[in-house]
Amino acid sequence: MTHSPDLYALVIRLAARENGRLRTTQGDMAHAAFLNILREADPALAQAVHDMDGRKPFTLSPLHGFGHGRNGQLNIQAGQDGWLRVTLLDADLFQAFIHYFLQGGRPIIRLEARTFLVTEILSAPNSHPLAGTDTLEALFHRWETRPFSPDMQQIRLRFRTPTAFSLRDPAVPHRHSHVLPDPPLVFGELAGYWDRLTGHETQEAVRAYAAVHVVVARHKIETHMLQYRRGKQVGFTGDVTFRILDAEHEPLIRHLNRLADLAFFTGVGSKTTMGQGQLARHGRM
């Protein structure tokens, strides 16, 4: 683990350069725009990220601030302001990405035929509720050293963009999408991200523990249909309160809280690089 930031959440403020339309589901466009920016800044790194198997070290939000659209289309006016959220789970990736915006001139982000001026990039925790940085080492020790209390047995998360889990049934030859915040899925996936970032091995223990000792105590969620170019995807958004019924396995209770903080940067579920699965712990927003 390192002392420099490993985890970055950036809020990129945008202004539309011209009138036009965009599909209301822009996650695939944002994904392409991100890789194009990375390709200009560091072609070798861009290719390495593109070729990675499994989870990519970044997440992207949909466009915010431009309304919800009608009939699958957003009408955008020149000068209209909005923002896009990007999280980066690697210091080299952050340096390459931010370098693109520091080269001089007025940087732009292109989503298909529409272009947006980048007016500001926010990364400091006090600059925007969804911006910030952290280190894996600090995140680890924060929950190791905090005095244990019953408050740790309740974890409240807000799923901000449509979230779904891609599951495979051994008896069925294809994957299916699950759109409920089941504790073993949420915390099991987060533990998998933690393990890949740190080299620890906690996923199986977390998944087994969450299946027995963690329940959804309250929720207020709804589902949304996303229309990508190659098909549709359903996901859920909203607030979920998880209750840890056990009070004896203190190390695992601490780790679940650590994972809830990690989720601010990693997201959870499928298509997190295309606008899905961004979430944050209550109290962080």
PDB file of N, CA and C in Angstrom, residues 127-194:
ATOM      1  N   SER A 127     -14.977  20.354  -2.245  1.00  0.00           N
ATOM      2  CA  SER A 127     -15.365  21.062  -3.465  1.00  0.00           C
ATOM      3  C   SER A 127     -16.695  20.579  -4.022  1.00  0.00           C
ATOM      4  N   HIS A 128     -17.058  19.356  -3.718  1.00  0.00           N
ATOM      5  CA  HIS A 128     -18.306  18.758  -4.199  1.00  0.00           C
ATOM      6  C   HIS A 128     -18.556  17.499  -3.375  1.00  0.00           C
ATOM      7  N   PRO A 129     -19.816  17.210  -3.031  1.00  0.00           N
ATOM      8  CA  PRO A 129     -20.092  16.017  -2.215  1.00  0.00           C
ATOM      9  C   PRO A 129     -19.647  14.706  -2.852  1.00  0.00           C
ATOM     10  N   LEU A 130     -19.514  14.678  -4.187  1.00  0.00           N
ATOM     11  CA  LEU A 130     -19.158  13.434  -4.866  1.00  0.00           C
ATOM     12  C   LEU A 130     -17.723  13.430  -5.370  1.00  0.00           C
ATOM     13  N   ALA A 131     -16.918  14.373  -4.886  1.00  0.00           N
ATOM     14  CA  ALA A 131     -15.497  14.420  -5.235  1.00  0.00           C
ATOM     15  C   ALA A 131     -14.665  14.066  -4.012  1.00  0.00           C
ATOM     16  N   GLY A 132     -13.427  13.637  -4.253  1.00  0.00           N
ATOM     17  CA  GLY A 132     -12.524  13.359  -3.143  1.00  0.00           C
ATOM     18  C   GLY A 132     -11.429  12.393  -3.536  1.00  0.00           C
ATOM     19  N   THR A 133     -10.476  12.220  -2.643  1.00  0.00           N
ATOM     20  CA  THR A 133      -9.397  11.254  -2.822  1.00  0.00           C
ATOM     21  C   THR A 133      -9.219  10.489  -1.526  1.00  0.00           C
ATOM     22  N   ASP A 134      -8.553   9.343  -1.625  1.00  0.00           N
ATOM     23  CA  ASP A 134      -8.263   8.546  -0.434  1.00  0.00           C
ATOM     24  C   ASP A 134      -7.106   7.625  -0.755  1.00  0.00           C
ATOM     25  N   THR A 135      -6.561   7.003   0.269  1.00  0.00           N
ATOM     26  CA  THR A 135      -5.540   5.983   0.076  1.00  0.00           C
ATOM     27  C   THR A 135      -6.045   4.675   0.655  1.00  0.00           C
ATOM     28  N   LEU A 136      -5.589   3.593   0.085  1.00  0.00           N
ATOM     29  CA  LEU A 136      -5.969   2.283   0.598  1.00  0.00           C
ATOM     30  C   LEU A 136      -5.446   2.089   2.015  1.00  0.00           C
ATOM     31  N   GLU A 137      -4.256   2.593   2.269  1.00  0.00           N
ATOM     32  CA  GLU A 137      -3.673   2.457   3.601  1.00  0.00           C
ATOM     33  C   GLU A 137      -4.502   3.205   4.644  1.00  0.00           C
ATOM     34  N   ALA A 138      -4.889   4.441   4.325  1.00  0.00           N
ATOM     35  CA  ALA A 138      -5.702   5.212   5.261  1.00  0.00           C
ATOM     36  C   ALA A 138      -7.055   4.554   5.476  1.00  0.00           C
ATOM     37  N   LEU A 139      -7.637   4.040   4.400  1.00  0.00           N
ATOM     38  CA  LEU A 139      -8.927   3.373   4.494  1.00  0.00           C
ATOM     39  C   LEU A 139      -8.832   2.130   5.371  1.00  0.00           C
ATOM     40  N   PHE A 140      -7.738   1.400   5.236  1.00  0.00           N
ATOM     41  CA  PHE A 140      -7.539   0.212   6.065  1.00  0.00           C
ATOM     42  C   PHE A 140      -7.447   0.591   7.539  1.00  0.00           C
ATOM     43  N   HIS A 141      -6.576   1.534   7.859  1.00  0.00           N
ATOM     44  CA  HIS A 141      -6.326   1.868   9.265  1.00  0.00           C
ATOM     45  C   HIS A 141      -7.481   2.633   9.902  1.00  0.00           C
ATOM     46  N   ARG A 142      -8.244   3.358   9.094  1.00  0.00           N
ATOM     47  CA  ARG A 142      -9.371   4.112   9.637  1.00  0.00           C
ATOM     48  C   ARG A 142     -10.336   3.194  10.373  1.00  0.00           C
ATOM     49  N   TRP A 143     -10.590   2.037   9.764  1.00  0.00           N
ATOM     50  CA  TRP A 143     -11.554   1.123  10.368  1.00  0.00           C
ATOM     51  C   TRP A 143     -10.908   0.113  11.306  1.00  0.00           C
ATOM     52  N   GLU A 144      -9.588   0.037  11.317  1.00  0.00           N
ATOM     53  CA  GLU A 144      -8.893  -0.798  12.294  1.00  0.00           C
ATOM     54  C   GLU A 144      -8.793  -0.099  13.643  1.00  0.00           C
ATOM     55  N   THR A 145      -8.655   1.213  13.627  1.00  0.00           N
ATOM     56  CA  THR A 145      -8.360   1.952  14.856  1.00  0.00           C
ATOM     57  C   THR A 145      -9.583   2.620  15.472  1.00  0.00           C
ATOM     58  N   ARG A 146     -10.673   2.734  14.726  1.00  0.00           N
ATOM     59  CA  ARG A 146     -11.860   3.394  15.268  1.00  0.00           C
ATOM     60  C   ARG A 146     -12.445   2.569  16.414  1.00  0.00           C
ATOM     61  N   PRO A 147     -12.815   3.205  17.540  1.00  0.00           N
ATOM     62  CA  PRO A 147     -13.433   2.451  18.638  1.00  0.00           C
ATOM     63  C   PRO A 147     -14.691   1.730  18.159  1.00  0.00           C
ATOM     64  N   PHE A 148     -14.800   0.481  18.510  1.00  0.00           N
ATOM     65  CA  PHE A 148     -15.943  -0.312  18.062  1.00  0.00           C
ATOM     66  C   PHE A 148     -17.210   0.180  18.746  1.00  0.00           C
ATOM     67  N   SER A 149     -18.296   0.280  17.966  1.00  0.00           N
ATOM     68  CA  SER A 149     -19.571   0.735  18.522  1.00  0.00           C
ATOM     69  C   SER A 149     -20.713   0.069  17.772  1.00  0.00           C
ATOM     70  N   PRO A 150     -21.909   0.029  18.385  1.00  0.00           N
ATOM     71  CA  PRO A 150     -23.071  -0.556  17.704  1.00  0.00           C
ATOM     72  C   PRO A 150     -23.434   0.157  16.409  1.00  0.00           C
ATOM     73  N   ASP A 151     -23.036   1.421  16.265  1.00  0.00           N
ATOM     74  CA  ASP A 151     -23.332   2.145  15.022  1.00  0.00           C
ATOM     75  C   ASP A 151     -22.730   1.456  13.805  1.00  0.00           C
ATOM     76  N   MET A 152     -21.657   0.701  14.004  1.00  0.00           N
ATOM     77  CA  MET A 152     -21.019   0.005  12.892  1.00  0.00           C
ATOM     78  C   MET A 152     -21.893  -1.111  12.332  1.00  0.00           C
ATOM     79  N   GLN A 153     -22.939  -1.483  13.059  1.00  0.00           N
ATOM     80  CA  GLN A 153     -23.804  -2.576  12.607  1.00  0.00           C
ATOM     81  C   GLN A 153     -24.902  -2.100  11.663  1.00  0.00           C
ATOM     82  N   GLN A 154     -24.903  -0.815  11.346  1.00  0.00           N
ATOM     83  CA  GLN A 154     -25.857  -0.285  10.370  1.00  0.00           C
ATOM     84  C   GLN A 154     -25.097   0.489   9.304  1.00  0.00           C
ATOM     85  N   ILE A 155     -25.315   0.115   8.054  1.00  0.00           N
ATOM     86  CA  ILE A 155     -24.637   0.738   6.919  1.00  0.00           C
ATOM     87  C   ILE A 155     -25.694   1.209   5.933  1.00  0.00           C
ATOM     88  N   ARG A 156     -25.691   2.498   5.644  1.00  0.00           N
ATOM     89  CA  ARG A 156     -26.672   3.080   4.724  1.00  0.00           C
ATOM     90  C   ARG A 156     -25.969   3.508   3.449  1.00  0.00           C
ATOM     91  N   LEU A 157     -26.451   2.999   2.336  1.00  0.00           N
ATOM     92  CA  LEU A 157     -25.873   3.309   1.034  1.00  0.00           C
ATOM     93  C   LEU A 157     -26.934   3.911   0.118  1.00  0.00           C
ATOM     94  N   ARG A 158     -26.503   4.853  -0.700  1.00  0.00           N
ATOM     95  CA  ARG A 158     -27.375   5.412  -1.739  1.00  0.00           C
ATOM     96  C   ARG A 158     -26.832   4.992  -3.098  1.00  0.00           C
ATOM     97  N   PHE A 159     -27.608   4.209  -3.807  1.00  0.00           N
ATOM     98  CA  PHE A 159     -27.254   3.767  -5.160  1.00  0.00           C
ATOM     99  C   PHE A 159     -27.705   4.875  -6.115  1.00  0.00           C
ATOM    100  N   ARG A 160     -26.744   5.620  -6.611  1.00  0.00           N
ATOM    101  CA  ARG A 160     -27.026   6.863  -7.319  1.00  0.00           C
ATOM    102  C   ARG A 160     -27.329   6.660  -8.802  1.00  0.00           C
ATOM    103  N   THR A 161     -26.736   5.652  -9.406  1.00  0.00           N
ATOM    104  CA  THR A 161     -27.019   5.373 -10.814  1.00  0.00           C
ATOM    105  C   THR A 161     -27.478   3.919 -10.926  1.00  0.00           C
ATOM    106  N   PRO A 162     -28.249   3.583 -11.961  1.00  0.00           N
ATOM    107  CA  PRO A 162     -28.848   2.248 -12.042  1.00  0.00           C
ATOM    108  C   PRO A 162     -27.833   1.123 -11.853  1.00  0.00           C
ATOM    109  N   THR A 163     -28.172   0.224 -10.939  1.00  0.00           N
ATOM    110  CA  THR A 163     -27.252  -0.832 -10.513  1.00  0.00           C
ATOM    111  C   THR A 163     -27.866  -2.200 -10.785  1.00  0.00           C
ATOM    112  N   ALA A 164     -27.061  -3.107 -11.299  1.00  0.00           N
ATOM    113  CA  ALA A 164     -27.491  -4.484 -11.548  1.00  0.00           C
ATOM    114  C   ALA A 164     -26.282  -5.394 -11.395  1.00  0.00           C
ATOM    115  N   PHE A 165     -26.551  -6.649 -11.070  1.00  0.00           N
ATOM    116  CA  PHE A 165     -25.488  -7.639 -10.912  1.00  0.00           C
ATOM    117  C   PHE A 165     -25.641  -8.703 -11.989  1.00  0.00           C
ATOM    118  N   SER A 166     -24.564  -8.977 -12.678  1.00  0.00           N
ATOM    119  CA  SER A 166     -24.566  -9.990 -13.727  1.00  0.00           C
ATOM    120  C   SER A 166     -24.214 -11.334 -13.102  1.00  0.00           C
ATOM    121  N   LEU A 167     -25.156 -12.274 -13.144  1.00  0.00           N
ATOM    122  CA  LEU A 167     -24.984 -13.565 -12.488  1.00  0.00           C
ATOM    123  C   LEU A 167     -25.029 -14.689 -13.509  1.00  0.00           C
ATOM    124  N   ARG A 168     -24.343 -15.758 -13.170  1.00  0.00           N
ATOM    125  CA  ARG A 168     -24.360 -16.946 -14.023  1.00  0.00           C
ATOM    126  C   ARG A 168     -24.878 -18.133 -13.216  1.00  0.00           C
ATOM    127  N   ASP A 169     -25.919 -18.764 -13.731  1.00  0.00           N
ATOM    128  CA  ASP A 169     -26.460 -19.983 -13.139  1.00  0.00           C
ATOM    129  C   ASP A 169     -25.773 -21.168 -13.805  1.00  0.00           C
ATOM    130  N   PRO A 170     -25.134 -22.061 -13.029  1.00  0.00           N
ATOM    131  CA  PRO A 170     -24.437 -23.202 -13.643  1.00  0.00           C
ATOM    132  C   PRO A 170     -25.326 -24.052 -14.540  1.00  0.00           C
ATOM    133  N   ALA A 171     -26.636 -24.015 -14.287  1.00  0.00           N
ATOM    134  CA  ALA A 171     -27.548 -24.839 -15.077  1.00  0.00           C
ATOM    135  C   ALA A 171     -28.003 -24.154 -16.362  1.00  0.00           C
ATOM    136  N   VAL A 172     -27.631 -22.876 -16.520  1.00  0.00           N
ATOM    137  CA  VAL A 172     -28.080 -22.104 -17.680  1.00  0.00           C
ATOM    138  C   VAL A 172     -26.854 -21.571 -18.412  1.00  0.00           C
ATOM    139  N   PRO A 173     -26.829 -21.641 -19.746  1.00  0.00           N
ATOM    140  CA  PRO A 173     -25.616 -21.275 -20.490  1.00  0.00           C
ATOM    141  C   PRO A 173     -25.362 -19.775 -20.621  1.00  0.00           C
ATOM    142  N   HIS A 174     -26.248 -18.938 -20.095  1.00  0.00           N
ATOM    143  CA  HIS A 174     -26.038 -17.497 -20.261  1.00  0.00           C
ATOM    144  C   HIS A 174     -26.206 -16.788 -18.918  1.00  0.00           C
ATOM    145  N   ARG A 175     -25.689 -15.572 -18.866  1.00  0.00           N
ATOM    146  CA  ARG A 175     -25.809 -14.761 -17.661  1.00  0.00           C
ATOM    147  C   ARG A 175     -27.190 -14.111 -17.574  1.00  0.00           C
ATOM    148  N   HIS A 176     -27.585 -13.756 -16.357  1.00  0.00           N
ATOM    149  CA  HIS A 176     -28.806 -12.987 -16.191  1.00  0.00           C
ATOM    150  C   HIS A 176     -28.535 -11.827 -15.240  1.00  0.00           C
ATOM    151  N   SER A 177     -29.405 -10.833 -15.287  1.00  0.00           N
ATOM    152  CA  SER A 177     -29.218  -9.615 -14.512  1.00  0.00           C
ATOM    153  C   SER A 177     -30.098  -9.652 -13.272  1.00  0.00           C
ATOM    154  N   HIS A 178     -29.500  -9.324 -12.126  1.00  0.00           N
ATOM    155  CA  HIS A 178     -30.209  -9.314 -10.847  1.00  0.00           C
ATOM    156  C   HIS A 178     -30.279  -7.873 -10.360  1.00  0.00           C
ATOM    157  N   VAL A 179     -31.474  -7.392 -10.019  1.00  0.00           N
ATOM    158  CA  VAL A 179     -31.646  -5.969  -9.720  1.00  0.00           C
ATOM    159  C   VAL A 179     -32.182  -5.741  -8.307  1.00  0.00           C
ATOM    160  N   LEU A 180     -31.630  -6.466  -7.347  1.00  0.00           N
ATOM    161  CA  LEU A 180     -31.920  -6.240  -5.935  1.00  0.00           C
ATOM    162  C   LEU A 180     -30.602  -6.153  -5.164  1.00  0.00           C
ATOM    163  N   PRO A 181     -30.548  -5.333  -4.097  1.00  0.00           N
ATOM    164  CA  PRO A 181     -29.301  -5.138  -3.348  1.00  0.00           C
ATOM    165  C   PRO A 181     -29.065  -6.234  -2.310  1.00  0.00           C
ATOM    166  N   ASP A 182     -28.960  -7.469  -2.749  1.00  0.00           N
ATOM    167  CA  ASP A 182     -28.726  -8.571  -1.819  1.00  0.00           C
ATOM    168  C   ASP A 182     -27.370  -8.393  -1.139  1.00  0.00           C
ATOM    169  N   PRO A 183     -27.304  -8.502   0.194  1.00  0.00           N
ATOM    170  CA  PRO A 183     -26.043  -8.254   0.904  1.00  0.00           C
ATOM    171  C   PRO A 183     -24.845  -9.054   0.405  1.00  0.00           C
ATOM    172  N   PRO A 184     -24.971 -10.373   0.120  1.00  0.00           N
ATOM    173  CA  PRO A 184     -23.779 -11.092  -0.363  1.00  0.00           C
ATOM    174  C   PRO A 184     -23.276 -10.573  -1.708  1.00  0.00           C
ATOM    175  N   LEU A 185     -24.189 -10.082  -2.544  1.00  0.00           N
ATOM    176  CA  LEU A 185     -23.768  -9.534  -3.834  1.00  0.00           C
ATOM    177  C   LEU A 185     -23.068  -8.193  -3.648  1.00  0.00           C
ATOM    178  N   VAL A 186     -23.686  -7.298  -2.897  1.00  0.00           N
ATOM    179  CA  VAL A 186     -23.117  -5.957  -2.720  1.00  0.00           C
ATOM    180  C   VAL A 186     -21.756  -6.042  -2.033  1.00  0.00           C
ATOM    181  N   PHE A 187     -21.719  -6.670  -0.857  1.00  0.00           N
ATOM    182  CA  PHE A 187     -20.473  -6.680  -0.086  1.00  0.00           C
ATOM    183  C   PHE A 187     -19.469  -7.684  -0.634  1.00  0.00           C
ATOM    184  N   GLY A 188     -19.968  -8.762  -1.246  1.00  0.00           N
ATOM    185  CA  GLY A 188     -19.051  -9.712  -1.866  1.00  0.00           C
ATOM    186  C   GLY A 188     -18.296  -9.092  -3.027  1.00  0.00           C
ATOM    187  N   GLU A 189     -18.996  -8.326  -3.876  1.00  0.00           N
ATOM    188  CA  GLU A 189     -18.308  -7.662  -4.989  1.00  0.00           C
ATOM    189  C   GLU A 189     -17.331  -6.602  -4.480  1.00  0.00           C
ATOM    190  N   LEU A 190     -17.757  -5.826  -3.496  1.00  0.00           N
ATOM    191  CA  LEU A 190     -16.857  -4.805  -2.950  1.00  0.00           C
ATOM    192  C   LEU A 190     -15.602  -5.440  -2.358  1.00  0.00           C
ATOM    193  N   ALA A 191     -15.765  -6.580  -1.702  1.00  0.00           N
ATOM    194  CA  ALA A 191     -14.596  -7.279  -1.151  1.00  0.00           C
ATOM    195  C   ALA A 191     -13.674  -7.751  -2.266  1.00  0.00           C
ATOM    196  N   GLY A 192     -14.254  -8.170  -3.384  1.00  0.00           N
ATOM    197  CA  GLY A 192     -13.433  -8.567  -4.523  1.00  0.00           C
ATOM    198  C   GLY A 192     -12.605  -7.409  -5.054  1.00  0.00           C
ATOM    199  N   TYR A 193     -13.195  -6.210  -5.094  1.00  0.00           N
ATOM    200  CA  TYR A 193     -12.443  -5.037  -5.545  1.00  0.00           C
ATOM    201  C   TYR A 193     -11.315  -4.726  -4.563  1.00  0.00           C
ATOM    202  N   TRP A 194     -11.644  -4.793  -3.271  1.00  0.00           N
ATOM    203  CA  TRP A 194     -10.622  -4.542  -2.245  1.00  0.00           C
ATOM    204  C   TRP A 194      -9.455  -5.515  -2.399  1.00  0.00           C
TER     205      TRP A 194
END
